[in-house]
Amino acid sequence: MAIILIAALAFLALPHAASAAGQIGQLMFLGDITATDLISNVIRSMFGIAGTVALISFVYGGFVWMTAQGDAKKVEKAKDIIKNSVIGLFVMFFSYSALNYVIDILAHA
């Protein structure tokens, strides 16, 4: 529930942040960076972290599978870990494309 609330507040704050595009760099001592550049950099960083987590999850799932030694429960656990990693990657790619679309619209508005 908290994630949905944070996402909704961030979505509502985007137009206000985009309207302050010329001032955000001076306010945050970042130089000549616009609000859309700042937001896109933060989003890219978050997706980089999420990609790293997905890679670690894949490696962990493979490790669990390799060390299962024929135990059906461990093999199923490993398959679930890998399946959930793939689902997470699909969600991440979809949300990246949706956020890219929204940022492009706000940047040209």
mmCIF file of C-alpha atoms in Angstrom:
data_model
loop_
_atom_site.group_PDB
_atom_site.id
_atom_site.type_symbol
_atom_site.label_atom_id
_atom_site.label_comp_id
_atom_site.label_asym_id
_atom_site.label_seq_id
_atom_site.Cartn_x
_atom_site.Cartn_y
_atom_site.Cartn_z
ATOM 1 C CA MET A 1 0.000 0.000 0.000
ATOM 2 C CA ALA A 2 2.856 2.371 0.837
ATOM 3 C CA ILE A 3 4.481 1.763 -2.557
ATOM 4 C CA ILE A 4 1.268 2.692 -4.353
ATOM 5 C CA LEU A 5 0.970 5.855 -2.268
ATOM 6 C CA ILE A 6 4.576 6.868 -2.980
ATOM 7 C CA ALA A 7 4.143 6.187 -6.698
ATOM 8 C CA ALA A 8 0.930 8.227 -6.806
ATOM 9 C CA LEU A 9 2.549 11.154 -5.007
ATOM 10 C CA ALA A 10 5.558 11.018 -7.314
ATOM 11 C CA PHE A 11 3.266 10.947 -10.343
ATOM 12 C CA LEU A 12 1.370 13.977 -9.049
ATOM 13 C CA ALA A 13 4.609 15.843 -8.326
ATOM 14 C CA LEU A 14 6.118 15.353 -11.805
ATOM 15 C CA PRO A 15 4.331 18.269 -13.512
ATOM 16 C CA HIS A 16 5.371 20.638 -10.722
ATOM 17 C CA ALA A 17 8.946 19.427 -10.918
ATOM 18 C CA ALA A 18 8.970 19.804 -14.695
ATOM 19 C CA SER A 19 7.657 23.377 -14.451
ATOM 20 C CA ALA A 20 10.631 24.305 -12.268
ATOM 21 C CA ALA A 21 13.066 22.984 -14.863
ATOM 22 C CA GLY A 22 15.206 26.107 -15.043
ATOM 23 C CA GLN A 23 15.533 26.529 -11.280
ATOM 24 C CA ILE A 24 16.148 23.035 -9.965
ATOM 25 C CA GLY A 25 19.866 22.984 -10.709
ATOM 26 C CA GLN A 26 20.536 26.248 -8.873
ATOM 27 C CA LEU A 27 18.377 25.251 -5.908
ATOM 28 C CA MET A 28 20.160 21.943 -5.416
ATOM 29 C CA PHE A 29 23.665 23.230 -6.291
ATOM 30 C CA LEU A 30 23.846 20.886 -9.284
ATOM 31 C CA GLY A 31 24.692 23.460 -11.923
ATOM 32 C CA ASP A 32 22.759 23.602 -15.185
ATOM 33 C CA ILE A 33 20.649 20.477 -14.769
ATOM 34 C CA THR A 34 16.947 20.549 -15.527
ATOM 35 C CA ALA A 35 14.259 18.853 -13.476
ATOM 36 C CA THR A 36 13.568 16.311 -16.216
ATOM 37 C CA ASP A 37 17.277 15.445 -16.380
ATOM 38 C CA LEU A 38 17.387 15.056 -12.612
ATOM 39 C CA ILE A 39 14.279 12.870 -12.539
ATOM 40 C CA SER A 40 15.493 10.708 -15.421
ATOM 41 C CA ASN A 41 18.891 10.264 -13.725
ATOM 42 C CA VAL A 42 17.218 9.168 -10.494
ATOM 43 C CA ILE A 43 14.962 6.758 -12.383
ATOM 44 C CA ARG A 44 17.905 5.309 -14.323
ATOM 45 C CA SER A 45 19.784 4.806 -11.074
ATOM 46 C CA MET A 46 16.821 3.010 -9.534
ATOM 47 C CA PHE A 47 16.526 0.745 -12.573
ATOM 48 C CA GLY A 48 20.242 0.025 -12.377
ATOM 49 C CA ILE A 49 19.826 -1.072 -8.780
ATOM 50 C CA ALA A 50 16.782 -3.175 -9.714
ATOM 51 C CA GLY A 51 18.766 -4.824 -12.522
ATOM 52 C CA THR A 52 21.547 -5.650 -10.094
ATOM 53 C CA VAL A 53 19.045 -7.183 -7.691
ATOM 54 C CA ALA A 54 17.581 -9.252 -10.553
ATOM 55 C CA LEU A 55 21.056 -10.505 -11.521
ATOM 56 C CA ILE A 56 21.828 -11.462 -7.930
ATOM 57 C CA SER A 57 18.458 -13.216 -7.730
ATOM 58 C CA PHE A 58 19.199 -15.196 -10.904
ATOM 59 C CA VAL A 59 22.601 -16.229 -9.580
ATOM 60 C CA TYR A 60 21.109 -17.215 -6.219
ATOM 61 C CA GLY A 61 18.388 -19.262 -7.932
ATOM 62 C CA GLY A 62 21.008 -21.032 -10.045
ATOM 63 C CA PHE A 63 23.122 -21.700 -6.975
ATOM 64 C CA VAL A 64 20.167 -23.177 -5.107
ATOM 65 C CA TRP A 65 19.359 -25.363 -8.116
ATOM 66 C CA MET A 66 22.951 -26.573 -8.474
ATOM 67 C CA THR A 67 23.245 -27.409 -4.795
ATOM 68 C CA ALA A 68 19.824 -29.089 -4.597
ATOM 69 C CA GLN A 69 21.377 -32.563 -5.023
ATOM 70 C CA GLY A 70 18.139 -33.962 -6.389
ATOM 71 C CA ASP A 71 15.944 -32.634 -3.578
ATOM 72 C CA ALA A 72 12.621 -31.811 -5.241
ATOM 73 C CA LYS A 73 11.751 -29.072 -2.736
ATOM 74 C CA LYS A 74 15.011 -27.227 -3.335
ATOM 75 C CA VAL A 75 14.631 -27.542 -7.107
ATOM 76 C CA GLU A 76 11.114 -26.092 -6.907
ATOM 77 C CA LYS A 77 12.386 -23.281 -4.683
ATOM 78 C CA ALA A 78 15.110 -22.496 -7.219
ATOM 79 C CA LYS A 79 12.609 -22.542 -10.094
ATOM 80 C CA ASP A 80 10.363 -20.154 -8.160
ATOM 81 C CA ILE A 81 13.277 -17.796 -7.526
ATOM 82 C CA ILE A 82 14.230 -17.741 -11.209
ATOM 83 C CA LYS A 83 10.588 -17.397 -12.313
ATOM 84 C CA ASN A 84 10.043 -14.477 -9.958
ATOM 85 C CA SER A 85 13.220 -12.847 -11.264
ATOM 86 C CA VAL A 86 11.926 -13.073 -14.838
ATOM 87 C CA ILE A 87 8.561 -11.617 -13.804
ATOM 88 C CA GLY A 88 10.367 -8.802 -11.997
ATOM 89 C CA LEU A 89 12.407 -8.054 -15.116
ATOM 90 C CA PHE A 90 9.274 -7.876 -17.268
ATOM 91 C CA VAL A 91 7.666 -5.490 -14.786
ATOM 92 C CA MET A 92 10.850 -3.428 -14.720
ATOM 93 C CA PHE A 93 11.049 -3.189 -18.533
ATOM 94 C CA PHE A 94 7.370 -2.247 -18.799
ATOM 95 C CA SER A 95 7.637 0.411 -16.118
ATOM 96 C CA TYR A 96 10.812 1.793 -17.714
ATOM 97 C CA SER A 97 9.077 2.228 -21.051
ATOM 98 C CA ALA A 98 6.007 3.787 -19.411
ATOM 99 C CA LEU A 99 8.129 6.212 -17.381
ATOM 100 C CA ASN A 100 10.182 7.095 -20.452
ATOM 101 C CA TYR A 101 6.952 7.939 -22.281
ATOM 102 C CA VAL A 102 5.672 10.106 -19.425
ATOM 103 C CA ILE A 103 8.990 11.944 -19.055
ATOM 104 C CA ASP A 104 9.099 12.622 -22.811
ATOM 105 C CA ILE A 105 5.599 14.063 -22.684
ATOM 106 C CA LEU A 106 6.461 16.248 -19.691
ATOM 107 C CA ALA A 107 9.738 17.381 -21.252
ATOM 108 C CA HIS A 108 7.990 18.563 -24.438
ATOM 109 C CA ALA A 109 4.970 20.090 -22.706
#
